[in-house]
Amino acid sequence: MSGLNPAQQDAVDTLSGPLLVLAGAGTGKTRVITFRIAKLIQHGVPRHKILGVTFTNKAANEMKERLTALIGGKTVKHKYKKKAEQGENEPTISTFHSLCVRILRRRIDKLGYPLKFAIYNRGDQEGLARQILREIKVGDKLLKPNQLLFHISNWKCKSLNPKQAMLQSESDAQHIAAVGFERYQKQLKLRGCVDFDDLLLLTEQLFREHPDVREEEAARFEHLLVDEYQDTNTSQYRIVKALAGEHRNLCVVGDDDQSIYAWRGAEVEHILAFAKDWPDAKVVRLEDNYRSTEAIIKYANTLIRFNSTRHDKVLRAARPGGEVPTINQWEDEVQEAEEVVRSIKNRLNLHGREPRDFAILFRTNEQPRPFETALREAKLPYILVGGMSFFDRKEVKDTLAYLRLLEDDPDEISILRIINTPPRGIGKKSIENLLNRAVREKVPMWDMVRGYAERPKCSPRVNQAMDQLASVVNEVRSVMGNASLVDQARSLISRIDYKSEIDRIYKEPEDRESRWNVVEQVVNALSDYEEGARKPTMTKFLDRLLLGDQSADNDKEKQLKKNAIALMTMHAAKGLEFPEVYMVGMEEGILPHQRSLDDDEAGVPEERRLCYVGVTRAEERLTMSMSLTRKKWGKARDTKPSRFLYELTDQADNPNYAKTRGQ
Ligand code: ATP
Ligand code: MG
């Protein structure tokens, strides 16, 4: 237990009761959590009675790694095998969403959903939103599917149900959205599906309406530790309370200056009110930053003071001196990308720097493209972290839908997705008939396809096509029932001839290859999962994949380990650290984001916190850059430097500072 300062030690030694660690960036909050888990284990708390919760999969993985280094057990090399051998006697380190999936898989039937509920991804949600807007005859001019989903998600993040949303609605668009919300929720339930936000809301509801379930779930753990507590929204807050109510062994750590999810309903009040909720809470403050040099901390401190309402905290650099951060201006975004990449290339062999020591941080998802191009040209290994792009690919969605068929009762969405993919002559009309009958007769669609339930009238050709699909799936299930999940998947993919679908759509050999690679990645992910799990099931795998726990993310993890430059959003970088950080696109309208500037700049403090998060990721070297012009819809436009550049460097008296804000 060496390597802790007295304040950290105090927190780690507090083994029971409510504990709050409220401290600035890089002061060792996450370190306190991991050390405290190790200490609990040392003191005889059974490993499986400990639950650690973080926000992103990446953070969860990092915590697992830090913990492994402390308490041993899994070595990196045999990570999967060892875990399987040791069974479930490990602390649970999980994101809120994965935790909720596990709870709901056990008890969601109490709320009238099937235990095998499907989780909607963004594409599924859009499809449903579009259908609902059509039903209520609302045109794109009034409300687009995306906008409907935006309203719904906002309400859900605030734990509002459709009725409450209706009462709160002011504009016409909001009223329509509230009507859409009610239908959306009904449809989801009818289809036995939930969306990401529901995972939290339904868990909260389950606990509220079924005290027995709450008690049972709460009793699974004796210790609950939550990282990044400043970003909990109301549901998460209530779930934490519900789980910790009896044992009261709740340790939360966070930093109000790093609260960057208010737009998703997070309320920084939760962390500030912790001592009120738990009057006997012990509060520990940490003031020494071990991550960054003094030069970097000075910028961070100067910047964050521009936020007027905050709890002033001391943040001292434990690493004196250091290189003063640089700010560069480039002609356009292409030059900015090339120069950043050139700089990394030049520095790669200095001081033993490796690709993984570098991160390029950006604010919006449109930004990374020129960087990807430049990195490819320079032949440097990189990894684009976060984002759902992998799952948005048609090939991934199709493959996952097929894998669902290997479950006992596959959901409707999956069936609809693949019933005519690759094309097997089952037309729109036939599909509509199937759907109508399924709704009317309340029979599962899959039962009709496989002939267990009467099908609506259809042509011999269509009947035959369905028989064929069903028999392939049945054969894989029965003949290969004892084979590994991977073998089943491989067999299914080859027997339905998914390759033909790719060849049909893509004509270029390179395209075909890269698309086929994506399917392979899914199978690889399944194999990784299967090797590591004690009782692997397809459902569990698909859930994890959807939540990004495994597969793509894991693949990315592997790539990161493979030693690559990280390209990621500042949001995704929360909690992480890198020796050298490049913050790019430091312009008004990007950081601070345009959305935060509308509405009287009400969103600027949160953007400033985001900038603070970015700056405090750097250990030794920080380079910020902007480009003087940037393309919008193909046209170069002049930009303005981000106000934060003036603030960081303490230049509030610079006349240009006022100008950046149009004053
Ligand atoms: P963030 O707010 O960004 O999440 P944090 O407060 O969680 O940061 P950590 O990530 O736990 O901070 O720690 C930052 C870095 O400082 C890590 O590399 C950690 O190993 C190191 N560190 C923390 N405490 C000490 C210490 N007492 N001695 C040496 N190194 C430390
Ligand atoms: Mg941390």
XYZ file of C-alpha atoms and ligand atoms in Angstrom:
695
model
C 0.000 0.000 0.000
C 2.818 2.388 -0.673
C 2.426 5.248 -3.110
C -0.340 7.091 -1.324
C -0.117 10.521 0.256
C -1.665 11.009 3.716
C -5.023 12.274 2.424
C -5.282 9.409 -0.072
C -4.273 6.969 2.654
C -6.977 8.352 4.900
C -9.592 7.685 2.217
C -8.276 4.202 1.504
C -8.227 3.341 5.211
C -11.853 4.347 5.675
C -13.276 0.921 5.069
C -16.927 1.401 5.897
C -19.687 3.970 5.825
C -20.294 6.742 3.315
C -17.191 8.402 1.925
C -16.819 11.283 -0.498
C -13.601 12.204 -2.243
C -14.056 15.584 -3.900
C -10.898 16.649 -5.657
C -9.414 18.128 -8.819
C -8.054 16.369 -11.870
C -5.167 13.963 -11.552
C -5.141 13.973 -7.747
C -5.512 10.219 -7.491
C -9.269 9.735 -7.113
C -9.343 6.671 -9.317
C -6.208 5.477 -7.577
C -8.025 5.761 -4.249
C -10.867 3.618 -5.596
C -8.585 0.846 -6.798
C -6.406 0.872 -3.687
C -9.460 0.878 -1.502
C -10.850 -2.189 -3.278
C -7.513 -3.911 -2.738
C -7.575 -2.966 0.924
C -11.119 -4.265 1.369
C -10.016 -7.573 -0.071
C -7.010 -7.625 2.248
C -9.382 -7.126 5.126
C -11.400 -10.158 4.175
C -14.309 -8.687 2.243
C -15.234 -11.363 -0.305
C -14.219 -10.160 -3.745
C -17.596 -10.741 -5.300
C -19.216 -8.494 -2.709
C -17.467 -5.451 -4.152
C -18.942 -3.383 -6.957
C -17.043 -0.612 -8.714
C -18.965 1.580 -11.159
C -17.517 3.865 -13.824
C -18.899 5.685 -16.810
C -17.263 4.314 -19.915
C -16.085 0.889 -20.936
C -12.663 2.283 -21.396
C -12.541 3.581 -17.844
C -13.876 0.261 -16.575
C -11.151 -1.594 -18.440
C -8.487 0.721 -17.097
C -9.728 0.234 -13.596
C -9.706 -3.514 -14.038
C -6.127 -3.289 -15.190
C -4.992 -1.073 -12.343
C -6.712 -3.432 -9.933
C -5.136 -6.488 -11.472
C -1.748 -4.906 -10.981
C -2.549 -4.498 -7.289
C -4.356 -7.669 -6.320
C -2.921 -9.986 -8.922
C -4.991 -12.840 -10.219
C -5.232 -12.317 -13.907
C -2.092 -11.650 -15.814
C -2.504 -9.685 -18.969
C -1.423 -12.579 -21.121
C -3.870 -15.073 -19.731
C -6.439 -12.487 -19.005
C -9.352 -14.456 -20.351
C -8.390 -17.927 -19.231
C -7.544 -16.940 -15.706
C -10.745 -15.053 -15.307
C -12.686 -18.072 -16.392
C -10.779 -20.337 -14.045
C -11.306 -18.084 -11.110
C -14.939 -17.948 -11.881
C -16.968 -15.161 -10.528
C -14.984 -14.554 -7.420
C -13.707 -11.200 -8.634
C -14.865 -7.709 -7.811
C -17.389 -6.479 -10.346
C -16.152 -3.455 -12.274
C -18.866 -2.249 -14.532
C -20.461 0.704 -16.244
C -23.885 1.825 -15.056
C -25.451 0.535 -18.238
C -23.957 -2.959 -18.020
C -24.919 -3.182 -14.380
C -28.511 -2.342 -15.283
C -28.606 -4.890 -18.097
C -27.620 -7.602 -15.648
C -30.290 -6.558 -13.169
C -32.980 -6.300 -15.846
C -32.104 -9.669 -17.373
C -32.937 -11.179 -14.013
C -36.111 -9.283 -13.146
C -37.500 -7.057 -15.887
C -40.455 -9.452 -16.244
C -41.859 -7.768 -13.155
C -42.407 -4.698 -15.316
C -44.102 -6.621 -18.087
C -41.100 -6.907 -20.412
C -39.669 -10.245 -21.538
C -36.443 -11.293 -19.832
C -35.015 -11.630 -23.310
C -35.678 -8.006 -24.147
C -33.699 -6.590 -27.043
C -31.689 -3.403 -26.726
C -32.319 -0.852 -29.456
C -29.365 0.847 -31.017
C -29.450 4.216 -32.684
C -30.530 2.853 -36.053
C -33.402 0.882 -34.531
C -34.517 3.954 -32.626
C -34.548 6.059 -35.763
C -36.626 3.489 -37.569
C -39.205 3.498 -34.811
C -39.209 7.291 -34.543
C -39.824 7.584 -38.284
C -42.691 5.109 -38.105
C -44.315 6.974 -35.229
C -44.088 10.337 -36.947
C -45.734 8.794 -39.974
C -48.513 7.357 -37.825
C -49.286 10.671 -36.197
C -48.915 12.341 -39.579
C -46.166 14.725 -38.641
C -43.997 15.860 -41.529
C -40.257 16.392 -41.518
C -40.760 20.157 -41.458
C -42.383 20.031 -38.064
C -40.309 17.327 -36.426
C -37.676 14.981 -37.808
C -37.036 11.518 -36.365
C -33.724 12.709 -34.949
C -35.369 15.627 -33.248
C -38.021 13.408 -31.747
C -35.308 11.158 -30.345
C -33.433 14.166 -29.053
C -36.474 15.307 -27.045
C -37.180 11.789 -25.805
C -33.643 11.273 -24.643
C -33.606 14.634 -22.894
C -36.733 13.757 -20.999
C -35.478 10.329 -20.143
C -32.206 11.716 -18.856
C -34.249 13.846 -16.503
C -36.300 10.805 -15.458
C -39.515 12.228 -16.903
C -42.269 9.958 -18.208
C -44.448 10.889 -21.217
C -47.154 12.470 -19.039
C -44.693 14.621 -17.182
C -43.044 15.516 -20.467
C -46.389 16.678 -21.809
C -46.941 18.920 -18.801
C -43.506 20.460 -19.228
C -43.828 21.056 -22.948
C -44.059 24.623 -24.142
C -43.561 24.809 -27.900
C -45.647 23.017 -30.526
C -42.712 20.839 -31.442
C -42.335 19.786 -27.819
C -46.002 18.898 -27.546
C -45.831 16.759 -30.634
C -42.656 15.163 -29.360
C -44.362 14.358 -26.071
C -47.169 12.630 -27.977
C -44.522 10.763 -29.956
C -42.737 9.876 -26.722
C -45.838 8.139 -25.352
C -46.206 6.079 -28.522
C -42.515 5.345 -28.674
C -42.557 3.957 -25.152
C -45.668 1.862 -25.840
C -44.212 0.459 -29.036
C -40.931 -0.439 -27.391
C -42.720 -2.328 -24.666
C -45.013 -4.037 -27.159
C -41.978 -5.225 -29.053
C -40.182 -6.295 -25.905
C -37.426 -3.781 -26.491
C -35.674 -1.090 -24.501
C -33.348 1.725 -25.505
C -30.143 2.781 -23.761
C -31.806 5.351 -21.550
C -34.459 2.820 -20.542
C -31.789 0.602 -19.051
C -31.368 3.140 -16.267
C -34.989 4.247 -16.044
C -36.419 0.749 -15.889
C -33.929 -0.321 -13.251
C -34.937 2.678 -11.209
C -38.609 1.854 -11.718
C -38.039 -1.784 -10.861
C -36.435 -0.808 -7.563
C -39.168 1.689 -6.804
C -42.092 -0.597 -7.518
C -40.656 -3.850 -6.289
C -38.904 -3.442 -2.946
C -38.181 -7.164 -2.813
C -36.187 -6.935 -6.036
C -34.341 -3.899 -4.761
C -33.407 -5.693 -1.566
C -32.278 -8.759 -3.409
C -30.102 -6.754 -5.780
C -28.740 -4.559 -2.996
C -27.800 -7.658 -1.015
C -25.517 -8.873 -3.780
C -22.890 -6.365 -2.715
C -21.487 -5.055 0.532
C -19.399 -2.277 -0.925
C -20.196 0.156 -3.681
C -17.615 2.502 -5.194
C -18.465 5.049 -7.894
C -15.925 6.925 -10.010
C -16.705 10.199 -11.838
C -19.668 10.765 -9.555
C -20.058 14.351 -10.804
C -21.589 12.961 -13.988
C -24.410 10.895 -12.495
C -27.888 11.755 -13.703
C -30.997 11.425 -11.594
C -31.645 7.761 -12.382
C -28.081 6.782 -11.717
C -28.178 8.717 -8.494
C -31.320 6.915 -7.355
C -29.957 3.526 -8.375
C -26.827 4.123 -6.319
C -28.924 5.156 -3.342
C -31.155 2.130 -3.705
C -28.209 -0.249 -3.825
C -26.311 1.259 -0.927
C -29.251 1.995 1.375
C -28.741 -0.936 3.728
C -25.015 -1.477 3.969
C -24.207 2.244 3.566
C -20.732 1.342 2.392
C -20.723 3.835 -0.415
C -17.613 5.564 -1.654
C -17.981 8.156 -4.387
C -15.230 10.205 -5.989
C -15.445 13.069 -8.411
C -14.600 16.599 -9.407
C -17.268 19.252 -9.923
C -14.911 21.024 -12.341
C -15.036 18.007 -14.634
C -18.797 17.749 -14.873
C -19.303 17.498 -18.635
C -22.559 15.638 -19.051
C -25.137 18.180 -17.887
C -26.521 18.005 -21.431
C -27.287 14.344 -20.734
C -29.094 15.186 -17.514
C -26.146 14.851 -15.135
C -26.475 17.040 -12.105
C -23.359 18.191 -10.389
C -25.598 18.873 -7.379
C -25.536 15.177 -6.590
C -21.905 15.255 -5.659
C -22.169 18.557 -3.861
C -25.169 17.313 -1.873
C -23.605 13.981 -0.941
C -22.912 15.072 2.606
C -26.562 16.054 2.989
C -27.819 12.675 1.784
C -25.427 10.837 4.017
C -24.979 13.051 7.079
C -22.321 10.841 8.619
C -20.281 10.916 5.411
C -16.591 11.363 5.682
C -15.257 13.912 3.187
C -11.711 13.751 1.905
C -10.062 16.355 -0.286
C -6.998 15.750 -2.380
C -4.938 18.679 -3.599
C -1.793 17.327 -5.209
C -1.853 16.596 -8.901
C 0.563 13.804 -9.752
C -0.238 13.635 -13.418
C 0.832 16.862 -15.060
C 3.756 19.226 -14.843
C 3.425 22.545 -13.072
C 3.339 24.393 -16.422
C 0.270 22.444 -17.513
C -1.496 22.747 -14.154
C -0.986 26.493 -14.265
C -2.949 26.679 -17.523
C -5.670 24.430 -16.164
C -6.072 26.441 -12.972
C -6.075 29.767 -14.804
C -8.730 28.540 -17.201
C -11.158 27.027 -14.728
C -11.218 30.179 -12.595
C -13.199 31.823 -15.383
C -16.167 29.747 -14.266
C -17.875 31.925 -11.712
C -19.957 29.365 -9.872
C -17.721 26.609 -8.663
C -16.257 25.285 -5.482
C -12.803 26.680 -5.327
C -10.311 23.898 -4.891
C -6.579 23.853 -4.538
C -4.758 21.988 -7.273
C -1.010 21.867 -6.742
C 1.433 20.289 -9.147
C 3.489 17.527 -7.623
C 5.764 17.705 -10.684
C 7.539 21.084 -10.711
C 8.508 22.953 -13.881
C 7.856 21.477 -17.272
C 7.512 22.741 -20.790
C 5.120 25.645 -21.337
C 2.193 24.481 -23.518
C 2.299 25.656 -27.139
C -0.489 27.226 -29.170
C -0.278 26.968 -32.978
C -2.270 28.592 -35.758
C -2.492 26.854 -39.150
C -3.961 27.839 -42.487
C -6.697 25.244 -42.717
C -7.768 21.974 -41.162
C -5.689 19.898 -43.568
C -2.524 21.751 -42.669
C -3.423 21.537 -38.988
C -3.727 17.771 -39.272
C -0.515 17.405 -41.242
C 1.441 19.540 -38.810
C 0.171 17.703 -35.770
C 1.060 14.408 -37.378
C 4.453 15.718 -38.467
C 5.148 16.852 -34.937
C 4.229 13.449 -33.538
C 6.380 11.744 -36.119
C 9.343 13.912 -35.163
C 8.883 13.263 -31.503
C 8.316 9.552 -31.764
C 11.893 8.592 -31.318
C 12.746 11.251 -28.800
C 12.964 10.218 -25.146
C 11.788 6.738 -26.035
C 8.309 7.973 -26.926
C 5.993 5.408 -28.423
C 2.765 5.872 -30.390
C 0.628 5.095 -27.349
C 2.114 8.081 -25.533
C 0.251 10.493 -27.820
C -3.366 11.569 -27.927
C -5.125 13.905 -30.332
C -8.241 15.297 -28.672
C -11.101 16.944 -30.514
C -14.522 18.310 -29.659
C -16.821 17.099 -32.441
C -17.115 13.950 -34.455
C -16.535 15.761 -37.742
C -12.993 16.653 -36.759
C -10.971 13.421 -36.886
C -11.159 12.758 -40.625
C -8.212 14.892 -41.806
C -6.173 13.481 -38.924
C -6.958 9.937 -39.958
C -5.886 10.749 -43.476
C -2.635 12.358 -42.356
C -1.849 9.507 -39.995
C -2.403 6.972 -42.739
C -0.190 8.856 -45.097
C 2.522 9.022 -42.480
C 2.012 5.284 -41.863
C 1.595 5.819 -38.158
C -0.535 3.408 -36.120
C -3.589 5.122 -34.675
C -6.873 4.234 -33.142
C -10.107 6.168 -33.236
C -11.550 5.618 -29.786
C -15.239 5.777 -28.968
C -18.152 6.519 -31.189
C -20.609 3.943 -32.352
C -19.451 3.782 -35.927
C -18.642 0.102 -35.805
C -22.184 -0.742 -34.798
C -23.717 1.516 -37.337
C -22.300 -0.564 -40.133
C -24.806 -2.591 -42.009
C -22.629 -5.695 -41.952
C -22.393 -5.632 -38.170
C -26.097 -5.089 -37.717
C -26.943 -7.872 -40.140
C -24.536 -10.322 -38.558
C -25.775 -9.594 -35.068
C -29.359 -9.998 -36.213
C -28.499 -13.423 -37.596
C -26.805 -14.410 -34.374
C -30.009 -13.486 -32.537
C -31.707 -16.264 -34.483
C -29.620 -18.730 -32.536
C -31.351 -17.613 -29.343
C -34.607 -19.146 -28.185
C -36.933 -16.403 -29.197
C -35.282 -13.822 -31.386
C -36.734 -10.326 -31.368
C -38.779 -8.947 -34.195
C -36.360 -6.235 -35.222
C -33.671 -8.779 -35.929
C -36.011 -10.929 -37.965
C -37.233 -7.984 -39.989
C -33.659 -6.986 -40.591
C -32.570 -10.256 -42.140
C -35.708 -11.874 -43.456
C -34.842 -10.698 -46.940
C -31.114 -10.068 -46.530
C -29.496 -11.456 -48.612
C -32.528 -11.209 -50.920
C -34.514 -14.433 -50.916
C -37.656 -13.202 -52.608
C -39.680 -12.267 -49.531
C -41.208 -8.968 -50.573
C -42.407 -5.938 -48.631
C -46.041 -7.004 -48.815
C -45.368 -10.467 -47.422
C -43.347 -8.966 -44.589
C -46.135 -6.551 -43.789
C -48.616 -9.412 -43.673
C -46.382 -11.308 -41.294
C -46.044 -8.296 -39.062
C -49.779 -7.611 -39.019
C -50.584 -11.158 -38.174
C -47.969 -11.241 -35.445
C -49.542 -8.196 -33.841
C -53.132 -9.343 -34.341
C -52.718 -12.932 -33.193
C -50.006 -12.122 -30.674
C -47.748 -14.833 -32.057
C -43.986 -14.422 -32.250
C -42.947 -13.651 -35.785
C -40.205 -16.233 -35.722
C -42.776 -18.941 -34.971
C -44.503 -18.090 -38.226
C -41.291 -18.026 -40.205
C -40.298 -21.437 -38.943
C -43.787 -22.790 -39.399
C -44.673 -23.335 -35.733
C -47.557 -20.927 -36.135
C -49.815 -20.404 -39.095
C -48.426 -18.013 -41.667
C -50.510 -15.435 -43.471
C -51.321 -16.404 -47.047
C -48.319 -16.086 -49.283
C -46.992 -17.404 -52.543
C -45.270 -20.808 -52.749
C -42.035 -18.988 -53.485
C -42.238 -16.970 -50.296
C -43.265 -20.024 -48.283
C -40.324 -21.897 -49.621
C -37.938 -19.086 -48.848
C -39.088 -18.990 -45.251
C -38.814 -22.758 -44.924
C -35.305 -22.582 -46.190
C -34.237 -19.861 -43.793
C -35.823 -21.706 -40.900
C -34.193 -24.986 -41.791
C -30.730 -23.441 -41.962
C -31.194 -21.931 -38.531
C -32.701 -25.109 -37.116
C -29.906 -27.209 -38.470
C -27.255 -24.987 -37.032
C -29.087 -25.043 -33.737
C -29.709 -28.762 -33.589
C -26.719 -30.231 -35.379
C -24.314 -27.813 -33.855
C -26.060 -27.285 -30.540
C -23.049 -28.610 -28.684
C -20.489 -26.838 -30.817
C -18.895 -23.644 -29.644
C -20.711 -20.382 -30.240
C -18.031 -19.415 -32.719
C -18.522 -22.552 -34.769
C -22.250 -22.024 -34.780
C -21.804 -18.449 -35.915
C -19.353 -19.375 -38.651
C -21.605 -22.109 -39.892
C -24.667 -19.866 -39.927
C -22.902 -17.061 -41.742
C -21.600 -19.382 -44.395
C -24.873 -21.277 -44.874
C -26.971 -18.210 -45.359
C -24.265 -17.057 -47.726
C -23.915 -13.627 -46.240
C -20.943 -13.080 -48.496
C -23.326 -12.852 -51.431
C -24.997 -9.865 -49.802
C -21.665 -8.072 -49.602
C -20.816 -8.952 -53.176
C -24.223 -7.754 -54.278
C -23.800 -4.319 -52.737
C -20.103 -3.658 -53.251
C -18.473 -3.990 -56.595
C -14.877 -3.071 -55.759
C -12.729 -5.948 -54.482
C -11.230 -3.720 -51.744
C -14.660 -2.732 -50.519
C -15.779 -6.322 -50.474
C -12.744 -7.305 -48.520
C -13.047 -4.588 -45.940
C -16.767 -5.286 -45.445
C -16.114 -8.967 -45.073
C -13.457 -8.061 -42.519
C -16.094 -6.398 -40.424
C -18.074 -9.622 -40.280
C -14.899 -11.400 -39.310
C -14.374 -8.894 -36.505
C -17.736 -9.815 -35.042
C -16.770 -13.479 -35.085
C -13.412 -12.646 -33.522
C -15.193 -10.770 -30.800
C -17.418 -13.761 -30.163
C -14.368 -15.947 -29.876
C -12.677 -13.564 -27.418
C -15.816 -13.498 -25.372
C -16.262 -17.234 -25.400
C -12.715 -17.883 -24.264
C -13.130 -15.620 -21.292
C -16.622 -16.365 -20.074
C -17.502 -19.098 -17.642
C -20.913 -19.896 -19.050
C -20.932 -18.215 -22.426
C -24.279 -17.623 -24.075
C -25.161 -15.841 -27.259
C -27.522 -13.493 -25.435
C -24.850 -12.366 -23.025
C -22.428 -11.849 -25.857
C -24.868 -9.797 -27.895
C -25.690 -7.648 -24.878
C -22.069 -6.943 -24.210
C -21.399 -6.153 -27.798
C -24.255 -3.732 -27.892
C -22.969 -1.989 -24.833
C -19.520 -1.926 -26.336
C -18.083 -3.948 -23.477
C -16.335 -6.388 -25.749
C -15.682 -6.808 -29.412
C -15.236 -3.520 -31.163
C -14.191 -1.773 -28.032
C -12.138 -4.659 -26.965
C -10.674 -4.764 -30.383
C -9.846 -1.139 -29.926
C -8.384 -1.946 -26.549
C -6.174 -4.464 -28.218
C -5.123 -1.958 -30.799
C -4.308 0.547 -28.106
C -2.161 -2.063 -26.488
C -0.715 -2.712 -29.885
C 0.702 0.716 -29.428
C -1.200 3.320 -31.358
C -1.795 7.045 -31.251
C -5.196 7.748 -29.704
C -7.674 9.921 -31.564
C -10.663 10.713 -29.394
C -13.177 13.253 -28.207
C -12.524 15.178 -25.039
C -15.604 13.531 -23.565
C -14.145 10.089 -24.195
C -10.799 11.119 -22.706
C -12.226 11.764 -19.262
C -10.236 9.929 -16.596
C -7.391 9.009 -18.986
C -3.837 10.358 -19.219
C -1.139 10.640 -21.894
C 2.428 11.974 -21.858
C 1.745 14.180 -24.891
C -1.606 15.675 -25.794
C -2.694 17.657 -28.841
C -5.932 19.608 -28.490
C -7.063 20.529 -31.976
C -9.671 22.838 -33.485
C -9.446 25.372 -30.663
C -11.920 27.750 -32.288
C -15.116 29.509 -31.352
C -18.018 27.361 -32.464
C -16.038 24.166 -31.974
C -14.768 24.595 -28.412
C -16.897 26.232 -27.108
C -19.315 24.331 -29.312
C -21.817 26.338 -31.334
C -24.731 24.811 -29.423
C -23.388 26.190 -26.170
C -23.221 29.700 -27.641
C -26.831 29.828 -28.742
C -29.168 30.561 -25.904
C -27.099 33.375 -24.416
C -23.953 31.337 -24.011
C -25.533 29.434 -21.148
C -23.563 26.371 -22.117
C -20.126 27.974 -22.046
C -19.159 27.001 -18.471
C -19.656 23.340 -19.357
C -17.491 23.768 -22.467
C -14.866 25.365 -20.274
C -14.943 22.349 -17.996
C -14.552 20.163 -21.059
C -11.514 22.169 -22.074
C -10.210 21.753 -18.530
C -10.661 17.995 -18.845
C -8.654 18.085 -22.093
C -5.798 20.137 -20.653
C -5.520 17.970 -17.548
C -5.085 14.770 -19.612
C -1.527 15.843 -20.490
C 1.349 14.625 -18.373
C 4.327 16.374 -19.898
C 3.521 18.142 -23.077
C 0.450 19.967 -24.289
C 0.021 21.455 -27.759
C -3.110 23.333 -28.741
C -3.926 24.346 -32.271
C -6.506 26.050 -34.446
C -6.862 26.618 -38.131
C -7.552 30.048 -39.595
C -10.152 28.721 -41.998
C -12.324 25.666 -41.820
C -14.596 24.109 -44.411
C -18.333 24.037 -43.996
C -20.275 22.235 -46.712
C -17.202 22.394 -48.887
C -16.542 26.126 -48.466
C -13.661 27.540 -46.467
C -14.772 30.016 -43.811
C -12.714 32.229 -41.538
C -12.593 31.169 -37.914
C -12.060 32.912 -34.573
C -9.682 31.618 -31.927
C -11.387 29.972 -28.984
C -11.914 32.316 -26.054
C -10.377 29.600 -23.934
C -6.986 30.197 -25.541
C -6.994 33.714 -24.089
C -8.280 32.507 -20.761
C -5.726 29.731 -20.374
C -2.919 32.171 -20.971
C -4.397 34.772 -18.645
C -5.070 37.339 -21.366
C -8.500 38.550 -20.398
C -7.224 42.089 -20.986
C -6.310 41.348 -24.601
C -8.695 43.329 -26.851
C -8.996 40.289 -29.108
C -10.469 38.312 -26.229
C -13.590 40.429 -26.230
C -13.663 40.231 -30.021
C -13.743 36.438 -30.032
C -17.061 36.694 -28.325
C -18.380 39.209 -30.796
C -18.227 42.035 -28.271
P -9.111 12.388 -13.081
O -9.773 13.515 -12.341
O -8.515 12.858 -14.340
O -10.000 11.202 -13.188
P -7.853 11.132 -10.828
O -8.080 12.049 -9.667
O -8.727 9.958 -10.918
O -7.865 11.965 -12.171
P -5.702 9.266 -11.041
O -5.932 8.906 -12.445
O -6.107 8.321 -9.978
O -6.346 10.704 -10.759
O -4.179 9.644 -10.817
C -3.463 10.471 -11.725
C -2.055 9.978 -11.895
O -1.309 10.240 -10.727
C -1.982 8.497 -12.124
O -0.946 8.218 -13.036
C -1.633 7.960 -10.747
O -0.961 6.740 -10.826
C -0.737 9.046 -10.208
N -0.760 9.140 -8.722
C -1.836 9.357 -7.961
N -1.507 9.403 -6.653
C -0.170 9.212 -6.588
C 0.781 9.149 -5.510
N 0.413 9.296 -4.239
N 2.063 8.932 -5.833
C 2.437 8.787 -7.124
N 1.611 8.829 -8.175
C 0.298 9.042 -7.924
Mg -10.102 9.355 -12.389
